Amino acid sequence: MNFSSFKLHPQIAAGVEALGYQIPTPIQKQAIPPVMEGRDVMGLAQTGTGKTAAFVLPILERLLPGARNKVRALIIAPTRELAEQIHTSINDLGRKTHLKSMTIYGGVSVNPQITKLRAGVDIVVACPGRLLDHINQKTINLASLEVLVLDEADRMFDMGFLPDIRRIIKQLPVKRQTLMFSATMADDIRKLAHEVLHDPVTVQVGHTAPANTVAHALYPVEQHLKTGLLMELLKHTDTESILIFTRTKHRAKRVGQQLEKAGYKAASLQGNLSQNKRQAALDGFRDGSYQILVATDIAARGIDVSSISHVINYDIPDTTDAYTHRIGRTGRAAKTGDAFTFVTREDEPLVRSIERVLGDKIERRTLKGFDYTKAAPARDAEFARPPRESQRRRTQPKPEQRGAQASHAGRPKTHSAQPQRGTNAPRGAAPASHPTGAARTFKPRTHRP
Ligand code: AMP
């Protein structure tokens, strides 16, 4: 089967050709025909399966004839990065159609969005919060809407967007086509599907297991040796772009800084960055100026860099679904990729659940020549981080007024874990629980060191 069997309009087929897609992916084969027939579709597919084109192509096909400069398609996505990525796909696939797409999300000025909406667009890709603001302010007119897409619905649940989504849907024309995509079919997704989809066709690929173009490996390691192991692994591995996941924003920032210090072209992406800095990190990673991006799950959602050769879980994710999502960033489409996960003894139960989902045991590896016996420092500075937001509000002035917070006492003395004086003042970093259950120490400081 190739794309010609969808009988796409030549202007849309030109976009497919320009991107070099030759064979539709399984989700595209299954979803494009019913979506083109106008049916509601529930798509169970993870990132990396080609699900974006599965809804973008039929939307372009539907919107090509008919009125212009009215919002006729609305795609709701959980994160700005995913929204930007979908918008890029629309522009790439629809390059010859002259249909206009725009993104709407928070954290950036609202005025340019209002200007674009006033000038007229055909497709809006939006995150729920800011979209709701526009609806409430009547700066967006959705009366002509024909197609609604809820992308990564499971993520939107995780991020607490469900009430916003329900409010948005109430404002949309009842007569419309609705498509919903999710990596999982948890009970709440099933419930929402029941509420918003009319007589849907369900299509499913890959269940919740990650794409099988990915090779998985576990690296058992003590918590305090992770950074050292990472450095050693990078030295001995042939890589293109690498995406590294940490559990907390603070750790993403710190590991990014340590990599930079060690001479790597690395950036970190975490929720505390301004929109401009996030965009610069993402653009730099996409165009190869940064080879390594260190990110938290939320910050990394939707990242699509086709040359990602390795995903490294510096910290194992909290759930098997999060593992699937992270790993979805490599081995995309026809490419293959490696997924390395650092695991401590405490992570074993989660490893077993991931293995159950994969249907296979994951290979355990030890890195030759790496000193796994090095003792932990007397006091592990890694966990001497600021208290949770609520605690800080009681004890401290505003985050911007504070200097560096993390105590440097007792840092491991390896080359890869040098203190980063004055640079690690996380704003609102959500600390992870201590994996060993040991008490964290924190001494509030109100002056710069
Ligand atoms: P997605 O799951 O939509 O994020 O897509 C994952 C990646 O696969 C993106 O880089 C797409 O450009 C690419 N892709 C989507 N469909 C195809 C296809 N039919 N052939 C080759 N690559 C594709």
Coordinates of C-alpha atoms and ligand atoms in Angstrom, one line a residue:
M1 CA 0.0 0.0 0.0
N2 CA 1.3 3.5 -0.8
F3 CA -0.1 7.0 -0.3
S4 CA -1.8 7.0 -3.8
S5 CA -4.5 4.6 -2.5
F6 CA -5.8 7.4 -0.3
K7 CA -6.5 9.4 -3.5
L8 CA -5.2 12.6 -1.9
H9 CA -5.6 15.9 -3.7
P10 CA -2.5 16.6 -5.8
Q11 CA -1.7 19.7 -3.6
I12 CA -1.7 17.5 -0.5
A13 CA 0.1 14.5 -2.2
A14 CA 2.8 17.1 -3.0
G15 CA 3.4 17.7 0.7
V16 CA 3.6 13.9 1.4
E17 CA 6.1 13.6 -1.4
A18 CA 8.2 16.6 -0.2
L19 CA 8.5 15.0 3.3
G20 CA 9.7 11.8 1.6
Y21 CA 6.9 9.6 3.1
Q22 CA 6.5 6.6 0.8
I23 CA 4.6 3.9 2.8
P24 CA 1.9 4.9 5.2
T25 CA 2.5 3.8 8.8
P26 CA 0.1 1.3 10.3
I27 CA -1.9 4.0 12.1
Q28 CA -2.1 6.0 8.9
K29 CA -3.3 3.0 7.0
Q30 CA -6.0 2.3 9.5
A31 CA -7.1 5.9 10.4
I32 CA -6.9 7.9 7.2
P33 CA -9.8 6.1 5.4
P34 CA -12.4 6.4 8.1
V35 CA -11.4 10.0 8.9
M36 CA -11.7 10.9 5.2
E37 CA -15.2 9.4 5.3
G38 CA -16.0 11.9 8.0
R39 CA -16.3 9.3 10.8
D40 CA -15.3 10.0 14.4
V41 CA -12.2 8.1 15.3
M42 CA -10.6 6.9 18.5
G43 CA -6.9 6.3 17.7
L44 CA -4.8 4.3 20.2
A45 CA -1.3 5.2 19.1
Q46 CA 1.8 6.5 20.8
T47 CA 4.1 9.2 19.7
G48 CA 6.4 8.1 16.9
T49 CA 3.8 6.1 15.0
G50 CA 3.0 8.7 12.5
K51 CA -0.3 9.7 14.2
T52 CA 0.1 13.4 13.4
A53 CA -0.1 12.8 9.6
A54 CA -3.0 10.4 10.2
F55 CA -5.2 13.3 11.2
V56 CA -3.5 16.2 9.4
L57 CA -3.8 14.7 5.9
P58 CA -7.6 14.1 6.1
I59 CA -8.1 17.5 7.7
L60 CA -6.2 19.2 4.8
E61 CA -8.3 17.2 2.4
R62 CA -11.5 18.3 4.0
L63 CA -10.6 22.0 4.3
L64 CA -9.1 22.4 0.9
P65 CA -12.5 23.2 -0.7
G66 CA -14.8 25.6 1.1
A67 CA -14.6 28.8 3.0
R68 CA -11.2 30.2 4.0
N69 CA -10.1 32.3 7.0
K70 CA -12.6 30.8 9.4
V71 CA -11.4 28.3 12.1
R72 CA -12.7 25.0 10.6
A73 CA -10.3 22.7 12.4
L74 CA -9.1 22.8 16.0
I75 CA -6.4 20.5 17.4
I76 CA -5.9 20.5 21.1
A77 CA -2.6 19.3 22.5
P78 CA -1.2 19.1 26.0
T79 CA 2.1 21.0 25.5
R80 CA 3.4 24.0 23.5
E81 CA 6.1 21.7 22.0
L82 CA 3.6 19.2 20.7
A83 CA 1.4 22.1 19.4
E84 CA 4.3 23.6 17.5
Q85 CA 5.2 20.2 16.1
I86 CA 1.7 19.6 14.8
H87 CA 1.6 23.1 13.4
T88 CA 4.9 22.4 11.6
S89 CA 3.5 19.1 10.1
I90 CA 0.4 21.0 8.9
N91 CA 2.7 23.6 7.2
D92 CA 4.9 20.9 5.7
L93 CA 2.1 18.6 4.5
G94 CA -0.1 21.5 3.4
R95 CA 2.6 23.6 1.9
K96 CA 0.7 23.8 -1.5
T97 CA -2.8 24.2 0.0
H98 CA -2.4 27.8 1.3
L99 CA -4.5 26.8 4.3
K100 CA -3.4 28.8 7.3
S101 CA -2.5 27.3 10.6
M102 CA -1.6 28.9 13.9
T103 CA -0.7 27.9 17.4
I104 CA -2.3 29.1 20.6
Y105 CA -0.7 28.5 24.0
G106 CA 0.2 30.4 27.2
G107 CA 3.5 31.8 28.4
V108 CA 3.7 34.1 25.4
S109 CA 2.0 37.4 24.6
V110 CA -1.6 37.1 23.7
N111 CA -1.7 40.1 21.3
P112 CA 0.0 38.4 18.3
Q113 CA -2.4 35.6 18.7
I114 CA -5.4 37.9 18.6
T115 CA -3.9 39.7 15.5
K116 CA -3.6 36.4 13.6
L117 CA -7.1 35.3 14.6
R118 CA -8.5 38.6 13.4
A119 CA -6.6 38.3 10.1
G120 CA -8.2 34.8 9.6
V121 CA -6.9 31.3 9.9
D122 CA -8.2 27.9 8.9
I123 CA -6.6 25.6 11.5
V124 CA -5.8 26.3 15.1
V125 CA -3.5 24.1 17.2
A126 CA -3.9 25.0 20.8
C127 CA -3.2 24.1 24.4
P128 CA -6.3 24.1 26.6
G129 CA -5.6 27.0 29.0
R130 CA -4.9 29.8 26.6
L131 CA -7.6 28.6 24.2
L132 CA -10.1 28.8 27.0
D133 CA -9.0 32.4 27.6
H134 CA -9.6 33.3 24.0
I135 CA -13.0 31.6 24.1
N136 CA -13.9 33.6 27.3
Q137 CA -12.6 36.8 25.9
K138 CA -14.4 36.1 22.6
T139 CA -11.2 36.7 20.7
I140 CA -11.7 33.4 18.8
N141 CA -14.8 32.5 16.8
L142 CA -15.4 28.7 16.6
A143 CA -18.8 28.8 15.0
S144 CA -17.5 27.4 11.7
L145 CA -15.7 24.5 13.3
E146 CA -16.0 21.2 11.4
V147 CA -13.2 19.0 12.9
L148 CA -11.9 18.7 16.5
V149 CA -8.9 16.7 17.4
L150 CA -7.9 15.8 21.0
D151 CA -4.2 14.7 20.7
E152 CA -2.4 12.8 23.5
A153 CA -5.6 12.7 25.5
D154 CA -4.0 10.6 28.2
R155 CA -1.4 13.3 28.7
M156 CA -4.0 15.9 29.0
F157 CA -5.6 13.9 31.7
D158 CA -2.3 13.5 33.5
M159 CA -1.8 17.2 33.4
G160 CA -5.2 18.0 34.8
F161 CA -6.6 19.6 31.6
L162 CA -9.9 17.6 31.6
P163 CA -12.1 20.3 33.2
D164 CA -10.8 22.9 30.6
I165 CA -11.4 20.4 27.8
R166 CA -15.0 19.9 28.9
R167 CA -15.5 23.7 29.0
I168 CA -14.0 24.1 25.6
I169 CA -16.1 21.3 24.0
K170 CA -19.3 22.9 25.4
Q171 CA -18.6 26.0 23.3
L172 CA -18.1 24.1 20.0
P173 CA -20.7 23.3 17.4
V174 CA -22.4 20.0 18.1
K175 CA -22.4 18.9 14.5
R176 CA -18.7 18.2 13.9
Q177 CA -16.2 15.4 13.3
T178 CA -14.2 14.5 16.4
L179 CA -11.0 12.6 16.6
M180 CA -9.2 11.5 19.7
F181 CA -5.7 10.1 20.1
S182 CA -4.2 8.5 23.1
A183 CA -1.4 6.1 23.9
T184 CA -3.6 4.3 26.4
M185 CA -7.3 3.5 26.9
A186 CA -7.6 4.1 30.7
D187 CA -11.1 4.3 32.1
D188 CA -11.2 8.1 32.1
I189 CA -10.2 8.2 28.4
R190 CA -12.9 5.6 27.6
K191 CA -15.4 7.8 29.5
L192 CA -14.4 11.0 27.6
A193 CA -14.5 9.1 24.3
H194 CA -18.0 8.0 25.2
E195 CA -19.0 11.6 25.9
V196 CA -17.4 13.3 22.8
L197 CA -17.2 10.8 20.0
H198 CA -20.2 9.8 18.0
D199 CA -20.3 6.2 16.7
P200 CA -16.5 6.1 16.5
V201 CA -14.2 3.7 14.7
T202 CA -11.4 2.6 17.0
V203 CA -8.0 2.1 15.5
Q204 CA -5.1 0.8 17.4
V205 CA -1.4 0.2 16.8
G206 CA 1.3 -1.2 19.0
H207 CA -0.9 -1.3 22.1
T208 CA 1.1 0.5 24.8
A209 CA 4.4 -1.1 24.0
P210 CA 7.1 1.2 22.5
A211 CA 8.0 1.0 18.8
N212 CA 9.9 -2.2 18.1
T213 CA 12.6 -0.2 16.3
V214 CA 14.1 0.5 19.7
A215 CA 16.7 -1.5 21.5
H216 CA 16.4 -1.4 25.2
A217 CA 19.1 -1.8 27.9
L218 CA 19.3 -1.3 31.6
Y219 CA 22.3 0.0 33.4
P220 CA 22.1 -1.0 37.1
V221 CA 24.0 1.7 39.1
E222 CA 24.0 3.4 42.5
Q223 CA 22.3 6.8 42.5
H224 CA 25.5 8.7 43.3
L225 CA 27.4 7.2 40.3
K226 CA 24.8 8.1 37.6
T227 CA 26.5 11.2 36.3
G228 CA 29.9 9.4 36.2
L229 CA 28.3 6.5 34.3
L230 CA 26.6 8.9 31.9
M231 CA 29.9 10.6 31.0
E232 CA 31.6 7.2 30.6
L233 CA 28.8 5.9 28.5
L234 CA 28.8 8.9 26.2
K235 CA 32.6 8.5 25.7
H236 CA 32.1 4.9 24.5
T237 CA 28.9 5.2 22.5
D238 CA 28.5 6.2 18.9
T239 CA 25.5 8.7 19.0
E240 CA 23.6 11.2 17.0
S241 CA 21.2 13.3 19.0
I242 CA 20.6 12.2 22.6
L243 CA 17.7 13.0 24.7
I244 CA 18.3 12.5 28.5
F245 CA 15.4 12.3 30.9
T246 CA 15.6 13.2 34.6
R247 CA 13.0 13.1 37.2
T248 CA 13.2 16.7 38.3
K249 CA 13.7 20.1 36.7
H250 CA 16.6 20.8 39.1
R251 CA 18.4 17.6 38.0
A252 CA 17.8 18.4 34.3
K253 CA 19.4 21.7 34.7
R254 CA 22.3 20.3 36.8
V255 CA 23.0 17.4 34.4
G256 CA 22.9 19.8 31.4
Q257 CA 25.4 22.0 33.1
Q258 CA 27.7 19.1 34.0
L259 CA 27.6 17.9 30.4
E260 CA 28.4 21.4 29.1
K261 CA 31.3 21.6 31.5
A262 CA 32.6 18.3 30.2
G263 CA 32.7 19.8 26.7
Y264 CA 29.4 18.5 25.3
K265 CA 27.1 20.7 23.3
A266 CA 24.2 20.3 25.7
A267 CA 21.1 22.2 26.8
S268 CA 18.5 21.5 29.3
L269 CA 14.7 21.9 28.9
Q270 CA 12.6 22.3 32.0
G271 CA 9.5 24.1 33.0
N272 CA 11.3 26.9 34.7
L273 CA 12.7 28.3 31.5
S274 CA 11.1 31.3 29.7
Q275 CA 9.4 30.6 26.5
N276 CA 12.3 32.1 24.5
K277 CA 14.9 29.9 26.2
R278 CA 12.8 26.8 25.8
Q279 CA 12.4 27.6 22.1
A280 CA 16.1 28.3 21.7
A281 CA 17.0 24.9 23.4
L282 CA 14.5 23.1 21.2
D283 CA 15.6 24.8 18.0
G284 CA 19.3 24.2 18.9
F285 CA 18.5 20.5 19.5
R286 CA 16.6 20.2 16.2
D287 CA 19.2 21.9 14.1
G288 CA 22.1 20.0 15.8
S289 CA 23.8 22.9 17.5
Y290 CA 23.0 21.0 20.7
Q291 CA 23.8 17.3 20.5
I292 CA 22.3 16.6 23.9
L293 CA 19.1 17.8 25.5
V294 CA 18.4 17.0 29.1
A295 CA 14.7 17.3 30.0
T296 CA 11.9 16.3 32.4
D297 CA 8.9 14.4 31.1
I298 CA 6.6 17.4 30.9
A299 CA 9.1 19.6 29.2
A300 CA 10.0 17.0 26.6
R301 CA 6.5 16.1 25.6
G302 CA 6.0 16.1 21.9
I303 CA 9.7 16.7 21.0
D304 CA 10.2 15.3 17.5
V305 CA 13.8 15.2 16.4
S306 CA 14.1 12.6 13.7
S307 CA 17.8 12.0 14.3
I308 CA 17.5 11.1 18.0
S309 CA 19.7 8.0 18.2
H310 CA 19.6 7.6 22.0
V311 CA 17.1 8.1 24.8
I312 CA 18.9 7.9 28.1
N313 CA 16.7 7.6 31.2
Y314 CA 19.1 9.1 33.9
D315 CA 16.1 8.5 36.2
I316 CA 13.6 5.7 35.4
P317 CA 10.2 7.2 34.7
D318 CA 7.4 6.8 37.3
T319 CA 5.1 4.7 35.1
T320 CA 5.3 2.3 32.2
D321 CA 3.3 4.7 30.1
A322 CA 5.8 7.4 30.7
Y323 CA 8.5 5.0 29.7
T324 CA 6.7 4.4 26.4
H325 CA 6.3 8.1 25.8
R326 CA 10.0 8.8 26.5
I327 CA 11.1 5.9 24.3
G328 CA 8.8 7.1 21.6
R329 CA 11.3 9.9 20.9
T330 CA 13.7 7.5 19.3
G331 CA 13.3 4.8 16.7
R332 CA 10.8 7.0 15.0
A333 CA 9.2 5.9 11.7
A334 CA 11.8 3.7 9.9
K335 CA 14.8 4.7 12.1
T336 CA 16.2 2.6 14.9
G337 CA 17.3 3.9 18.3
D338 CA 18.7 2.8 21.6
A339 CA 17.0 3.3 25.0
F340 CA 19.3 3.2 28.0
T341 CA 17.8 3.3 31.5
F342 CA 19.9 3.8 34.7
V343 CA 18.3 1.7 37.4
T344 CA 18.9 1.6 41.1
R345 CA 17.8 -1.2 43.3
E346 CA 14.7 0.7 44.3
D347 CA 13.6 0.8 40.7
E348 CA 13.3 -3.0 40.3
P349 CA 9.5 -3.3 40.7
L350 CA 9.0 -0.7 38.0
V351 CA 11.5 -2.5 35.8
R352 CA 9.4 -5.6 36.1
S353 CA 6.2 -3.7 35.0
I354 CA 8.0 -2.2 32.0
E355 CA 9.3 -5.7 31.1
R356 CA 5.7 -7.0 31.3
V357 CA 4.5 -4.3 28.8
L358 CA 7.4 -5.0 26.5
G359 CA 6.7 -8.7 26.8
D360 CA 10.4 -9.4 27.2
K361 CA 13.2 -9.1 29.7
I362 CA 15.4 -6.1 29.2
E363 CA 19.1 -6.7 28.9
R364 CA 21.2 -5.6 31.9
R365 CA 24.5 -4.1 31.0
T366 CA 27.6 -3.1 32.9
L367 CA 30.1 -0.7 31.4
K368 CA 33.5 -2.1 31.2
G369 CA 36.2 -0.1 33.0
F370 CA 33.7 2.0 35.0
D371 CA 34.3 1.9 38.8
Y372 CA 31.0 0.8 40.2
T373 CA 32.5 0.5 43.7
K374 CA 33.2 4.1 44.4
A375 CA 31.6 5.0 47.8
A376 CA 28.8 7.5 48.1
P377 CA 29.9 10.9 49.5
A378 CA 29.2 11.3 53.2
R379 CA 26.3 13.5 52.5
D380 CA 24.8 13.3 49.0
A381 CA 24.4 16.9 47.8
E382 CA 22.2 15.7 45.0
F383 CA 19.2 15.8 47.4
A384 CA 20.0 18.9 49.3
R385 CA 17.5 20.9 47.3
P386 CA 14.9 23.6 48.0
P387 CA 11.8 22.6 49.8
R388 CA 8.5 22.2 48.0
E389 CA 6.7 25.4 46.9
S390 CA 4.3 25.6 49.8
Q391 CA 7.1 25.1 52.3
R392 CA 9.2 27.8 50.7
R393 CA 6.4 30.3 50.7
R394 CA 6.4 30.0 54.4
T395 CA 10.1 30.2 55.0
Q396 CA 11.5 32.3 52.2
P397 CA 11.3 35.4 50.1
K398 CA 10.3 35.2 46.4
P399 CA 12.4 32.8 44.4
E400 CA 13.8 35.5 42.1
Q401 CA 15.3 37.3 45.2
R402 CA 17.2 34.3 46.3
G403 CA 20.7 33.3 45.3
A404 CA 21.9 29.8 44.8
Q405 CA 20.1 27.3 47.0
A406 CA 21.7 23.9 46.7
S407 CA 24.2 23.2 49.3
H408 CA 27.5 22.2 47.8
A409 CA 28.7 20.4 50.9
G410 CA 29.8 16.9 50.4
R411 CA 29.5 16.8 46.6
P412 CA 31.0 13.7 45.0
K413 CA 34.6 14.6 44.2
T414 CA 34.5 12.9 40.7
H415 CA 35.3 15.1 37.7
S416 CA 31.7 14.8 36.5
A417 CA 30.1 16.1 39.7
Q418 CA 31.9 19.3 40.4
P419 CA 30.0 22.0 42.2
Q420 CA 28.4 24.5 40.0
R421 CA 28.7 27.5 42.3
G422 CA 26.0 30.1 41.9
T423 CA 24.3 28.5 39.0
N424 CA 21.9 26.1 40.5
A425 CA 19.1 28.2 41.9
P426 CA 16.1 26.3 40.7
R427 CA 12.8 28.2 40.7
G428 CA 10.0 26.1 41.9
A429 CA 11.8 22.8 41.2
A430 CA 9.7 19.9 42.4
P431 CA 12.0 17.6 44.2
A432 CA 11.7 13.9 43.8
S433 CA 11.3 11.8 46.8
H434 CA 14.7 10.4 48.0
P435 CA 15.0 7.1 46.3
T436 CA 16.7 5.6 49.3
G437 CA 14.2 7.0 51.7
A438 CA 16.8 9.0 53.5
A439 CA 15.9 12.3 54.9
R440 CA 16.7 15.4 52.8
T441 CA 18.5 18.2 54.4
F442 CA 17.8 21.8 53.5
K443 CA 19.1 24.9 55.1
P444 CA 17.3 28.1 53.8
R445 CA 19.7 30.8 52.6
T446 CA 18.6 34.3 51.9
H447 CA 21.8 35.7 50.7
R448 CA 24.0 35.0 47.7
P449 CA 27.1 32.8 48.5
Ligands
AMP1 P1 4.4 11.3 14.9 O1 4.0 9.9 15.5 O2 3.2 11.8 14.2 O3 5.0 12.2 15.9 O4 5.5 11.0 13.7 C1 6.7 10.4 14.0 C2 7.7 10.7 12.9 O5 7.5 9.9 11.8 C3 7.8 12.1 12.4 O6 9.1 12.5 12.2 C4 7.1 12.0 11.0 O7 7.6 13.0 10.1 C5 7.5 10.6 10.6 N1 6.5 10.0 9.6 C6 5.2 10.1 9.7 N2 4.6 9.3 8.8 C7 5.6 8.8 8.0 C8 5.7 7.9 6.9 N3 4.5 7.5 6.3 N4 6.9 7.6 6.4 C9 8.0 8.1 7.0 N5 8.0 8.9 8.1 C10 6.8 9.2 8.6

